[in-house]
Amino acid sequence: MSTPTTILTPSSLPERVRQITAENIRALQRGYLADQPRAVAALARLRRGAGKEIEQVPDLWGLIDTGALHDPVHEDGRTPREEDLTRAEDAVHVAVTLWSLHQQSRGTGMHQPGRGKKAPAGLGAAVRRLMPKGDIDETILKRLVRAGHAPDLTTLAQRLRDIVLLLRREGITLDYALLAGQLYRWQRPGGRDDVRRAWARSFHAYRPPKDPANGDPADSASDTDVPYDSDTTKDAS
């Protein structure tokens, strides 16, 4: 499996998290959909880590290639700070294990990268797609709100796990590389508010298809970094 080899700028560590997540998932997803025994077995193991801290599942070490996270991110050759490296590793772990749960028994890839405003696959829009057209399901919305207000990453992963199970049931895809980048940012000072705003923005901006007969259409918004304030996103837990 290939990993990034270029030296990135300090601000690019979140991008590296997204890239590594995408590379790991693409390889596994391709193998799983081709019914390759090695990939099928890997997903079975990864699913046991969904909602758990990385140190709780040492048997998963080696299944997720995070080697490039240790490469220099500064032009002078300095490696990431220990706290940033830990955040990055945890973000990749949570995203990949949640995807493995999402992909279980599905015949199409549940990780689908967003393609701008015409075809995003962010968490807020995905949750909105769980709801009836033109209606807000408060029970489902509360799951998203509680995830955003999780007190720590372990709790967040557990609450996201519940959402992922709903997405799997309905066959709704998610951009896990995007999610991984947000999980990294969520752990940084001030990052939780940024991520909550991004989820709220894509949730409220999503528009359902006008003509279902044309198939599953492009969504209308993605989980971007643009701030979005909404009373709906207050803690409902």
XYZ file of C-alpha atoms in Angstrom:
237
model
C 0.000 0.000 0.000
C 1.457 3.362 -0.993
C 1.754 6.219 1.473
C 2.576 9.906 1.056
C 6.293 10.610 0.774
C 6.433 14.355 0.208
C 7.366 16.725 3.011
C 4.290 18.751 3.852
C 3.962 22.107 5.518
C 3.041 22.242 9.229
C -0.561 23.120 8.427
C -0.871 20.049 6.195
C -0.951 17.371 8.899
C -4.785 17.219 8.708
C -4.436 16.725 4.952
C -2.010 13.880 5.589
C -4.550 12.300 7.958
C -7.174 12.473 5.224
C -4.826 11.096 2.589
C -3.641 8.159 4.696
C -7.212 7.302 5.658
C -8.305 7.357 2.030
C -5.394 5.168 0.915
C -6.001 2.562 3.609
C -9.724 2.392 2.950
C -9.436 2.349 -0.847
C -7.187 -0.704 -0.779
C -9.322 -2.575 1.740
C -12.609 -1.607 0.113
C -11.414 -2.716 -3.299
C -10.329 -6.065 -1.890
C -13.488 -6.545 0.131
C -15.767 -5.853 -2.831
C -13.710 -8.319 -4.873
C -14.227 -10.883 -2.101
C -10.526 -11.279 -1.502
C -10.053 -13.443 1.630
C -7.318 -11.245 3.053
C -9.438 -8.096 2.845
C -12.543 -9.837 4.184
C -10.551 -11.110 7.171
C -9.009 -7.682 7.757
C -12.424 -6.016 7.901
C -13.669 -8.617 10.357
C -10.765 -7.744 12.655
C -11.117 -3.999 12.156
C -14.795 -4.065 13.078
C -13.844 -5.201 16.568
C -12.055 -1.884 17.004
C -15.008 0.340 16.121
C -15.760 2.595 19.084
C -12.635 1.503 20.981
C -9.356 3.259 21.700
C -6.413 2.128 19.629
C -4.540 0.801 22.664
C -7.528 -1.426 23.524
C -7.156 -3.447 20.330
C -3.447 -4.241 19.873
C -4.316 -7.092 17.513
C -5.230 -4.416 14.949
C -1.743 -2.907 14.935
C -0.309 -3.366 11.487
C -3.681 -3.503 9.718
C -3.762 0.278 9.288
C -0.676 1.776 7.674
C 0.058 5.067 9.447
C 3.774 5.135 8.734
C 3.631 8.389 6.772
C 2.331 10.223 9.816
C 5.817 9.964 11.271
C 7.467 11.639 8.281
C 8.640 15.251 8.635
C 5.953 17.877 8.235
C 8.261 20.873 8.611
C 10.556 22.157 5.895
C 13.493 21.910 8.305
C 12.869 18.181 8.692
C 11.228 18.203 12.115
C 8.698 15.478 12.756
C 5.213 16.150 14.189
C 4.893 16.923 17.878
C 4.001 13.912 20.013
C 0.540 15.250 20.879
C -0.260 15.964 17.223
C 1.004 12.541 16.168
C -1.223 10.869 18.762
C -4.220 12.858 17.586
C -3.508 11.933 13.989
C -3.109 8.219 14.754
C -6.313 8.187 16.770
C -8.241 9.989 14.036
C -7.162 7.505 11.375
C -7.932 4.557 13.665
C -11.437 5.772 14.482
C -12.278 6.558 10.861
C -11.011 3.275 9.394
C -12.632 1.079 12.036
C -15.956 2.886 11.680
C -15.778 2.408 7.927
C -15.144 -1.321 8.382
C -18.370 -1.533 10.387
C -20.211 0.506 7.779
C -18.945 -1.688 4.926
C -20.028 -4.981 6.514
C -22.315 -7.001 4.214
C -22.658 -4.121 1.736
C -22.061 -4.846 -1.939
C -20.986 -1.313 -2.835
C -18.321 0.923 -1.335
C -19.556 2.769 1.722
C -16.598 5.150 1.613
C -17.253 7.627 -1.166
C -15.183 10.813 -1.366
C -17.092 14.047 -1.721
C -16.761 15.983 -4.946
C -17.518 19.529 -3.908
C -20.991 20.994 -3.644
C -22.485 18.649 -6.222
C -21.589 15.398 -4.488
C -20.446 15.705 -0.878
C -20.486 12.828 1.549
C -20.038 14.509 4.926
C -21.560 13.429 8.230
C -24.167 16.190 8.494
C -25.553 15.544 5.019
C -25.466 11.777 5.576
C -27.531 12.091 8.767
C -30.012 14.361 6.970
C -30.420 11.686 4.303
C -31.617 9.284 7.014
C -34.689 11.461 7.530
C -37.943 11.595 5.543
C -38.006 14.144 2.755
C -39.186 17.506 4.067
C -39.196 16.397 7.692
C -36.796 16.459 10.632
C -36.527 13.293 12.704
C -35.638 14.624 16.153
C -34.459 11.218 17.380
C -31.904 10.925 14.593
C -30.914 14.576 14.906
C -30.251 14.070 18.593
C -27.706 11.381 17.749
C -25.734 13.868 15.671
C -25.978 16.557 18.336
C -24.820 14.183 21.072
C -21.894 13.085 18.928
C -20.820 16.678 18.487
C -20.921 17.275 22.232
C -19.047 14.124 23.235
C -16.648 14.832 26.134
C -13.757 12.852 24.647
C -12.731 10.975 21.514
C -13.683 7.546 22.868
C -17.234 8.705 23.582
C -17.374 10.423 20.208
C -16.310 7.205 18.461
C -19.007 5.258 20.306
C -21.696 7.770 19.363
C -20.527 7.830 15.767
C -20.708 4.045 15.773
C -24.443 4.258 16.454
C -24.874 6.652 13.533
C -22.803 4.454 11.230
C -25.056 1.480 11.955
C -28.032 3.537 10.777
C -26.164 4.605 7.645
C -25.238 0.996 6.892
C -28.835 -0.118 7.250
C -29.961 2.454 4.690
C -26.950 2.080 2.389
C -25.932 5.737 2.789
C -22.279 6.417 2.037
C -19.833 8.641 3.897
C -16.523 10.322 3.106
C -14.295 8.753 5.750
C -11.211 10.694 4.713
C -13.123 13.897 5.390
C -14.330 12.475 8.693
C -10.784 11.543 9.717
C -9.597 15.084 9.121
C -12.437 16.388 11.241
C -11.676 13.908 14.012
C -8.108 15.206 14.064
C -9.301 18.809 14.221
C -11.903 17.916 16.876
C -9.083 16.937 19.254
C -7.202 20.212 18.871
C -7.898 23.298 21.021
C -10.996 25.023 19.680
C -11.526 22.306 17.112
C -14.747 20.914 18.523
C -16.678 24.081 17.733
C -15.300 24.095 14.182
C -16.353 20.503 13.584
C -19.809 20.998 15.099
C -20.364 24.008 12.842
C -19.264 22.000 9.812
C -21.642 19.146 10.627
C -24.502 21.571 11.267
C -23.829 23.458 8.067
C -23.953 20.400 5.846
C -26.988 19.041 7.708
C -29.045 22.179 7.125
C -27.804 22.822 3.598
C -28.573 19.313 2.291
C -31.449 19.139 -0.177
C -33.102 15.812 -1.059
C -33.453 14.736 -4.696
C -36.204 16.347 -6.721
C -36.655 13.286 -8.918
C -35.897 9.946 -7.172
C -36.457 8.141 -10.474
C -33.109 9.478 -11.613
C -31.262 7.577 -8.898
C -29.267 8.757 -5.904
C -28.349 12.371 -6.731
C -25.555 14.634 -5.664
C -26.041 16.220 -2.279
C -26.050 19.995 -2.059
C -23.491 20.668 0.654
C -20.455 19.204 2.324
C -18.860 19.373 5.758
C -16.588 22.327 5.057
C -14.735 24.606 7.410
C -17.212 27.435 6.869
C -18.709 28.365 10.269
C -22.430 27.804 10.638
C -24.403 28.699 13.731
C -27.719 27.094 14.516
C -29.796 26.784 17.646
C -30.609 23.268 16.505
C -27.086 22.178 17.335
C -27.279 22.965 21.036
C -26.528 20.006 23.274
C -29.625 17.860 23.469
C -28.015 15.131 25.564
